Amino acid sequence: MSEEHRYPCGQCGAELRFAPGVTKLKCGHCGFEQAIAEEDATADAGQNAGPWAKPKPARGPKRFEELPLAQGLSNDLPATASTEVRATKCPNCGAQVQFDGASHSKECPFCASPVVVDTGSERKLKPQAVLPFQLDEKTAHKAMLDWLGSLWFAPNGLLQYTRAGRAMNGVYVPYWTFDAETETDYRGQRGDAYYETRTVTVNVNGRNEQRQEQVRKIRWHNVRGHVARDFDDVLAIAATSLPVNLADHLEPWDLSLLEPYRPDYLAGFQAEGYTVALADGHSTAQAKMERIIEGDIRRDIGGDEQRIDGMDVDWRDETFKHILLPIWMAAYKYNGKSYRFLVNGQTGEVQGERPWSVWKIAFAVLGVAVVAGVGYYLSQNS
């Protein structure tokens, strides 16, 4: 069964909560602070990983387990790589909501729907690393309000509702990261531009005149070549509860600030379990890598235009990690419709399902029509 972690305040006994921006747990009742002790991540990785793991420096002294992709895809990782968790799928948005301790109900942080879990559990891969929250709820809420206020056609009522609304939920969202070394043979065509002069007939004030103009043409010839690139920490969201376009636009993340996973960073926050299978996450990340490889090929081909007829990618030394990234979330219902807003808990980048005010759009269109009408009237009577 999943292990329960509790953090009682050493001064008053209330629950401690991770304080964004610092490596401390803080009591919201009496203000007592407790530092999060650093762990020897290298020693921990060596103790629990075994020969199947690939420890890799994570930009500095920290090290994280890089798991072999082939073994992950074939479910050939040892039992120490996973743990039992209590979780259930939100009936409204599909989020995998995890439960700690003896609790059996809570509110879904993604859509505010009530969620109840039974006594069952399932086995999930453990996170290797976590990116702790850097922004507190107050800062994230202000960023969301500023973003809403910048939208020209957002309903005023929704902005007022969010100002008076409840606090945002801090959620650690699951992601997969993938590493790979690639060598690619390609074939394609290089296009070099040249210009030809041609004579055309144009009508000027009712009279036909002949003029010369330059016409751009492309001379193509076949090419073959080879490019190589190593990829590190290509992200793929592991949750189906968030629209991919919104989650992708929360990037970039500074993954140099990843910490070896410790439940202390989750104290007072929620964590979603992954609902995107490793194989599906790998397909998403591989498509991202292929787009970058295509850019490498076009640069290697050179010329003014390029065509790629085929590329044979050799994927080597592929590894992956399961990590948690911090996102502040708010779900609001306004005029019978739900709106979700996301704030990157590290950078403050805001994304959301954009609301529209029909009245504002109508008045804007009317205003444009009035201005155009006045302009036409003045031009005819000047």
Coordinates of C-alpha atoms in Angstrom, one line a residue:
M1 CA 0.0 0.0 0.0
S2 CA 1.1 3.6 -0.4
E3 CA 3.1 5.2 2.3
E4 CA 1.4 8.0 4.2
H5 CA 3.6 11.1 5.0
R6 CA 2.6 13.5 7.7
Y7 CA 4.4 16.7 8.8
P8 CA 3.2 17.9 12.2
C9 CA 4.5 21.3 13.3
G10 CA 7.1 20.9 16.1
Q11 CA 5.7 24.0 17.8
C12 CA 1.8 23.7 17.7
G13 CA 1.1 20.3 16.1
A14 CA -0.7 21.7 13.0
E15 CA 0.2 20.4 9.5
L16 CA 3.3 21.8 7.9
R17 CA 3.2 22.8 4.2
F18 CA 6.0 23.3 1.7
A19 CA 6.8 26.9 1.2
P20 CA 7.3 27.8 -2.5
G21 CA 10.6 29.5 -3.3
V22 CA 12.5 28.1 -0.3
T23 CA 13.5 24.6 0.8
K24 CA 11.4 24.8 4.0
L25 CA 8.1 23.5 5.4
K26 CA 6.1 26.1 7.0
C27 CA 3.2 26.1 9.5
G28 CA 0.3 28.3 8.4
H29 CA -1.0 28.4 12.0
C30 CA 1.9 29.6 14.0
G31 CA 4.6 30.4 11.4
F32 CA 7.1 27.8 12.5
E33 CA 9.5 26.8 9.8
Q34 CA 11.4 23.5 9.3
A35 CA 14.2 23.1 6.7
I36 CA 14.0 20.2 4.3
A37 CA 17.2 18.2 4.8
E38 CA 19.2 17.5 1.7
E39 CA 19.7 13.9 0.7
D40 CA 22.7 12.3 -1.1
A41 CA 20.8 11.7 -4.3
T42 CA 23.8 9.7 -5.7
A43 CA 23.9 7.3 -2.8
D44 CA 20.1 6.9 -2.9
A45 CA 20.1 6.2 -6.7
G46 CA 22.8 3.6 -6.3
Q47 CA 21.0 1.9 -3.4
N48 CA 17.6 1.6 -5.0
A49 CA 18.3 1.6 -8.7
G50 CA 20.3 -1.5 -9.5
P51 CA 22.1 -2.3 -12.8
W52 CA 19.1 -1.3 -14.9
A53 CA 19.3 2.3 -14.1
K54 CA 21.5 4.9 -15.7
P55 CA 22.5 7.6 -13.2
K56 CA 23.2 10.8 -15.1
P57 CA 24.5 14.2 -13.8
A58 CA 21.5 16.6 -13.8
R59 CA 23.4 19.9 -14.4
G60 CA 25.4 20.1 -11.2
P61 CA 26.0 17.8 -8.3
K62 CA 22.4 16.3 -8.4
R63 CA 21.9 12.9 -10.1
F64 CA 18.7 11.3 -11.2
E65 CA 17.9 7.8 -12.4
E66 CA 17.6 7.5 -16.1
L67 CA 15.6 4.4 -16.8
P68 CA 16.2 2.3 -19.9
L69 CA 13.3 2.9 -22.3
A70 CA 13.2 -0.6 -23.7
Q71 CA 12.8 -2.1 -20.3
G72 CA 10.2 0.4 -19.3
L73 CA 8.2 -0.3 -22.5
S74 CA 8.3 -4.0 -21.9
N75 CA 7.4 -3.7 -18.2
D76 CA 10.8 -5.2 -17.3
L77 CA 11.7 -2.8 -14.5
P78 CA 12.2 -4.2 -11.0
A79 CA 9.6 -3.8 -8.3
T80 CA 11.6 -1.0 -6.6
A81 CA 10.9 1.3 -9.5
S82 CA 7.2 1.4 -8.7
T83 CA 4.9 1.7 -5.7
E84 CA 1.3 1.1 -4.7
V85 CA -1.0 4.2 -4.9
R86 CA -4.6 4.9 -4.1
A87 CA -6.1 6.8 -7.0
T88 CA -9.3 7.2 -9.0
K89 CA -10.2 8.9 -12.3
C90 CA -12.3 12.0 -12.0
P91 CA -15.7 11.2 -13.6
N92 CA -15.8 14.7 -15.2
C93 CA -12.4 15.5 -16.7
G94 CA -10.5 12.2 -16.4
A95 CA -7.8 13.4 -14.1
Q96 CA -6.0 10.7 -12.0
V97 CA -6.6 12.0 -8.5
Q98 CA -4.4 10.5 -5.8
F99 CA -5.3 10.0 -2.2
D100 CA -3.1 10.0 0.9
G101 CA -3.8 8.5 4.3
A102 CA -7.3 7.5 5.2
S103 CA -9.1 10.1 3.1
H104 CA -11.6 8.8 0.5
S105 CA -13.0 12.0 -1.0
K106 CA -11.7 15.3 -2.2
E107 CA -12.3 17.9 -4.9
C108 CA -10.7 17.4 -8.3
P109 CA -8.1 20.2 -8.7
F110 CA -8.7 20.3 -12.5
C111 CA -12.4 20.8 -12.7
A112 CA -13.7 21.2 -9.1
S113 CA -15.8 18.1 -9.3
P114 CA -16.2 15.9 -6.1
V115 CA -14.2 12.7 -6.4
V116 CA -14.5 9.6 -4.2
V117 CA -12.1 6.6 -4.1
D118 CA -12.7 3.1 -2.9
T119 CA -10.2 1.0 -0.9
G120 CA -8.4 -0.4 -3.9
S121 CA -4.9 0.6 -5.1
E122 CA -2.7 0.1 -8.2
R123 CA 1.0 0.0 -9.0
K124 CA 2.6 3.1 -10.5
L125 CA 6.1 4.1 -11.5
K126 CA 7.7 6.3 -8.9
P127 CA 8.7 9.8 -9.8
Q128 CA 12.5 10.2 -10.1
A129 CA 12.5 14.0 -9.6
V130 CA 10.3 16.9 -8.7
L131 CA 10.5 20.6 -9.6
P132 CA 9.4 22.4 -6.4
F133 CA 7.0 25.4 -6.6
Q134 CA 8.7 28.7 -6.8
L135 CA 5.6 30.9 -6.8
D136 CA 3.1 31.1 -4.0
E137 CA -0.7 31.1 -4.5
K138 CA -0.9 34.9 -4.1
T139 CA 1.6 35.6 -6.9
A140 CA 0.0 33.0 -9.2
H141 CA -3.5 34.4 -8.6
K142 CA -2.3 37.9 -9.5
A143 CA -0.6 36.6 -12.7
M144 CA -3.9 35.0 -13.7
L145 CA -5.9 38.2 -13.0
D146 CA -3.4 40.3 -15.0
W147 CA -3.7 37.8 -17.9
L148 CA -7.5 38.0 -17.8
G149 CA -7.4 41.7 -17.6
S150 CA -5.2 41.9 -20.8
L151 CA -7.8 40.0 -22.9
W152 CA -9.8 42.6 -24.9
F153 CA -13.0 40.6 -25.2
A154 CA -13.1 38.8 -21.8
P155 CA -16.4 39.2 -19.9
N156 CA -16.1 41.7 -17.1
G157 CA -18.3 39.4 -14.9
L158 CA -15.8 36.6 -15.2
L159 CA -12.9 38.9 -14.1
Q160 CA -14.9 40.1 -11.1
Y161 CA -15.8 36.5 -10.3
T162 CA -12.2 35.3 -10.3
R163 CA -11.2 38.3 -8.2
A164 CA -13.7 37.3 -5.6
G165 CA -13.2 33.5 -6.1
R166 CA -11.5 30.9 -4.0
A167 CA -7.8 30.2 -3.9
M168 CA -6.0 28.4 -6.7
N169 CA -5.0 24.8 -6.3
G170 CA -1.3 23.9 -6.4
V171 CA -0.9 20.6 -8.3
Y172 CA 2.2 18.6 -9.2
V173 CA 1.5 17.4 -12.7
P174 CA 3.1 14.2 -14.1
Y175 CA 5.4 14.4 -17.1
W176 CA 7.7 12.0 -18.9
T177 CA 11.1 13.1 -20.0
F178 CA 13.1 11.3 -22.7
D179 CA 16.8 11.2 -23.7
A180 CA 18.2 9.8 -26.9
E181 CA 21.3 9.8 -29.1
T182 CA 20.4 10.0 -32.8
E183 CA 22.2 9.5 -36.2
T184 CA 20.1 10.2 -39.3
D185 CA 20.7 9.5 -43.0
Y186 CA 18.5 11.5 -45.3
R187 CA 17.8 12.0 -48.9
G188 CA 16.1 15.1 -50.3
Q189 CA 16.4 18.0 -52.8
R190 CA 18.2 21.3 -52.6
G191 CA 16.5 24.3 -54.3
D192 CA 18.5 27.2 -55.5
A193 CA 16.6 30.3 -56.6
Y194 CA 17.3 32.1 -59.9
Y195 CA 15.4 34.9 -61.7
E196 CA 14.1 35.2 -65.3
T197 CA 13.0 38.4 -67.0
R198 CA 9.6 38.4 -68.7
T199 CA 7.5 41.0 -70.4
V200 CA 3.9 41.5 -69.2
T201 CA 1.1 43.8 -70.3
V202 CA -0.5 46.0 -67.6
N203 CA -3.4 48.5 -67.9
V204 CA -2.5 52.0 -66.7
N205 CA -5.2 54.7 -66.8
G206 CA -7.1 52.8 -69.5
R207 CA -4.0 52.2 -71.7
N208 CA -2.1 49.0 -72.1
E209 CA 1.6 49.2 -71.4
Q210 CA 4.4 46.6 -71.6
R211 CA 6.7 46.2 -68.6
Q212 CA 9.4 43.8 -67.6
E213 CA 9.4 41.9 -64.3
Q214 CA 11.6 39.4 -62.5
V215 CA 10.2 36.0 -62.0
R216 CA 11.6 33.8 -59.2
K217 CA 12.2 30.2 -60.1
I218 CA 13.8 27.2 -58.3
R219 CA 16.4 24.8 -59.7
W220 CA 16.3 21.5 -57.8
H221 CA 18.9 18.8 -57.5
N222 CA 19.0 15.7 -55.4
V223 CA 21.1 15.5 -52.3
R224 CA 22.0 12.9 -49.6
G225 CA 23.5 13.5 -46.2
H226 CA 23.9 12.7 -42.5
V227 CA 23.1 14.6 -39.3
A228 CA 23.5 13.7 -35.6
R229 CA 21.9 15.2 -32.5
D230 CA 21.6 14.2 -28.8
F231 CA 18.4 15.0 -27.0
D232 CA 18.1 15.6 -23.2
D233 CA 14.9 15.8 -21.2
V234 CA 12.4 16.1 -24.0
L235 CA 9.0 16.6 -22.2
A236 CA 5.7 14.9 -22.7
I237 CA 2.8 15.5 -20.4
A238 CA 1.6 12.3 -18.7
A239 CA -1.9 13.6 -17.8
T240 CA -5.0 13.6 -20.0
S241 CA -6.8 16.0 -17.8
L242 CA -5.1 19.1 -19.3
P243 CA -5.4 20.2 -22.9
V244 CA -2.0 19.5 -24.5
N245 CA -2.0 22.9 -26.2
L246 CA -2.3 24.7 -22.9
A247 CA 0.3 22.6 -21.1
D248 CA 2.8 22.9 -23.9
H249 CA 2.5 26.7 -23.9
L250 CA 3.5 26.7 -20.2
E251 CA 7.0 25.9 -21.4
P252 CA 9.9 26.5 -21.0
W253 CA 10.7 24.9 -17.7
D254 CA 14.1 25.3 -16.1
L255 CA 14.8 21.6 -15.4
S256 CA 18.2 22.4 -14.0
L257 CA 16.2 23.1 -10.8
L258 CA 14.9 19.6 -10.5
E259 CA 15.3 17.9 -7.2
P260 CA 15.5 14.2 -6.4
Y261 CA 12.0 13.2 -5.5
R262 CA 11.0 13.7 -1.9
P263 CA 7.4 13.7 -0.5
D264 CA 8.4 16.8 1.6
Y265 CA 8.0 19.0 -1.5
L266 CA 4.4 17.8 -1.9
A267 CA 3.4 18.7 1.7
G268 CA 0.2 20.8 1.4
F269 CA -0.1 20.3 -2.4
Q270 CA -1.9 17.8 -4.6
A271 CA -0.2 15.4 -7.0
E272 CA -1.9 13.8 -10.0
G273 CA -1.1 10.3 -11.1
Y274 CA -0.1 9.7 -14.7
T275 CA -2.8 8.6 -17.2
V276 CA -0.7 8.7 -20.3
A277 CA 1.2 5.4 -20.8
L278 CA 4.9 5.5 -21.2
A279 CA 4.6 4.3 -24.8
D280 CA 2.2 7.1 -25.7
G281 CA 4.5 9.7 -24.0
H282 CA 7.4 8.3 -25.9
S283 CA 5.6 8.7 -29.2
T284 CA 4.8 12.4 -28.4
A285 CA 8.4 13.1 -27.5
Q286 CA 9.8 11.2 -30.5
A287 CA 7.6 13.4 -32.8
K288 CA 9.1 16.5 -31.2
M289 CA 12.6 15.1 -31.8
E290 CA 11.9 14.3 -35.4
R291 CA 10.7 17.9 -36.0
I292 CA 14.0 19.1 -34.7
I293 CA 15.9 16.6 -36.8
E294 CA 14.0 17.8 -39.8
G295 CA 15.3 21.3 -39.1
D296 CA 18.8 20.0 -38.8
I297 CA 18.4 18.3 -42.2
R298 CA 17.1 21.5 -43.9
R299 CA 20.1 23.5 -42.5
D300 CA 22.4 20.7 -43.7
I301 CA 20.9 20.8 -47.2
G302 CA 21.2 24.5 -47.5
G303 CA 20.1 26.5 -50.5
D304 CA 17.0 28.7 -50.7
E305 CA 14.4 25.9 -50.3
Q306 CA 14.6 22.3 -49.2
R307 CA 12.6 19.1 -49.7
I308 CA 13.0 16.1 -47.5
D309 CA 12.2 12.9 -49.3
G310 CA 13.2 10.4 -46.6
M311 CA 15.0 10.2 -43.3
D312 CA 16.3 7.1 -41.5
V313 CA 16.7 7.8 -37.8
D314 CA 18.9 5.5 -35.7
W315 CA 17.7 5.9 -32.1
R316 CA 20.3 4.9 -29.5
D317 CA 20.7 4.9 -25.7
E318 CA 17.1 5.9 -25.1
T319 CA 16.2 6.5 -21.5
F320 CA 13.3 8.2 -19.6
K321 CA 12.3 9.7 -16.3
H322 CA 9.0 10.2 -14.5
I323 CA 8.9 13.7 -13.0
L324 CA 6.5 16.1 -11.4
L325 CA 6.1 19.8 -12.5
P326 CA 4.3 22.5 -10.5
I327 CA 1.2 24.1 -11.8
W328 CA -1.3 26.4 -10.1
M329 CA -4.8 25.8 -11.4
A330 CA -8.2 27.4 -11.2
A331 CA -11.5 26.1 -12.5
Y332 CA -14.4 28.5 -12.7
K333 CA -18.0 28.2 -13.8
Y334 CA -19.5 31.3 -15.4
N335 CA -22.8 31.5 -17.2
G336 CA -23.1 27.8 -17.2
K337 CA -19.7 27.2 -18.8
S338 CA -16.4 26.0 -17.1
Y339 CA -13.1 27.8 -17.7
R340 CA -9.7 26.5 -16.6
F341 CA -6.7 28.6 -16.0
L342 CA -3.1 27.4 -15.5
V343 CA -0.1 29.2 -14.1
N344 CA 3.4 27.8 -14.4
G345 CA 4.5 27.4 -10.7
Q346 CA 8.1 28.2 -11.6
T347 CA 7.9 31.1 -14.1
G348 CA 4.4 32.6 -13.8
E349 CA 3.5 31.9 -17.4
V350 CA -0.4 31.9 -17.7
Q351 CA -2.5 29.8 -20.1
G352 CA -6.3 29.3 -20.1
E353 CA -9.4 28.6 -22.0
R354 CA -10.2 32.0 -23.3
P355 CA -13.6 33.4 -22.5
W356 CA -15.4 35.8 -24.9
S357 CA -17.9 38.5 -24.3
V358 CA -20.5 38.6 -27.1
W359 CA -21.5 42.2 -26.0
K360 CA -17.9 43.5 -26.2
I361 CA -17.4 42.0 -29.6
A362 CA -20.7 43.4 -30.8
F363 CA -19.9 46.9 -29.5
A364 CA -16.4 46.7 -31.1
V365 CA -17.9 45.7 -34.5
L366 CA -20.4 48.5 -34.2
G367 CA -17.7 51.0 -33.3
V368 CA -15.6 50.0 -36.3
A369 CA -18.7 50.4 -38.5
V370 CA -19.4 53.9 -37.1
V371 CA -15.8 55.1 -37.6
A372 CA -15.8 53.7 -41.2
G373 CA -19.1 55.5 -41.9
V374 CA -17.9 58.8 -40.5
G375 CA -14.7 58.5 -42.5
Y376 CA -16.7 57.8 -45.7
Y377 CA -19.0 60.8 -45.1
L378 CA -16.1 63.1 -44.5
S379 CA -14.3 62.0 -47.6
Q380 CA -17.4 62.6 -49.8
N381 CA -18.0 66.0 -48.4
S382 CA -14.5 67.4 -48.2

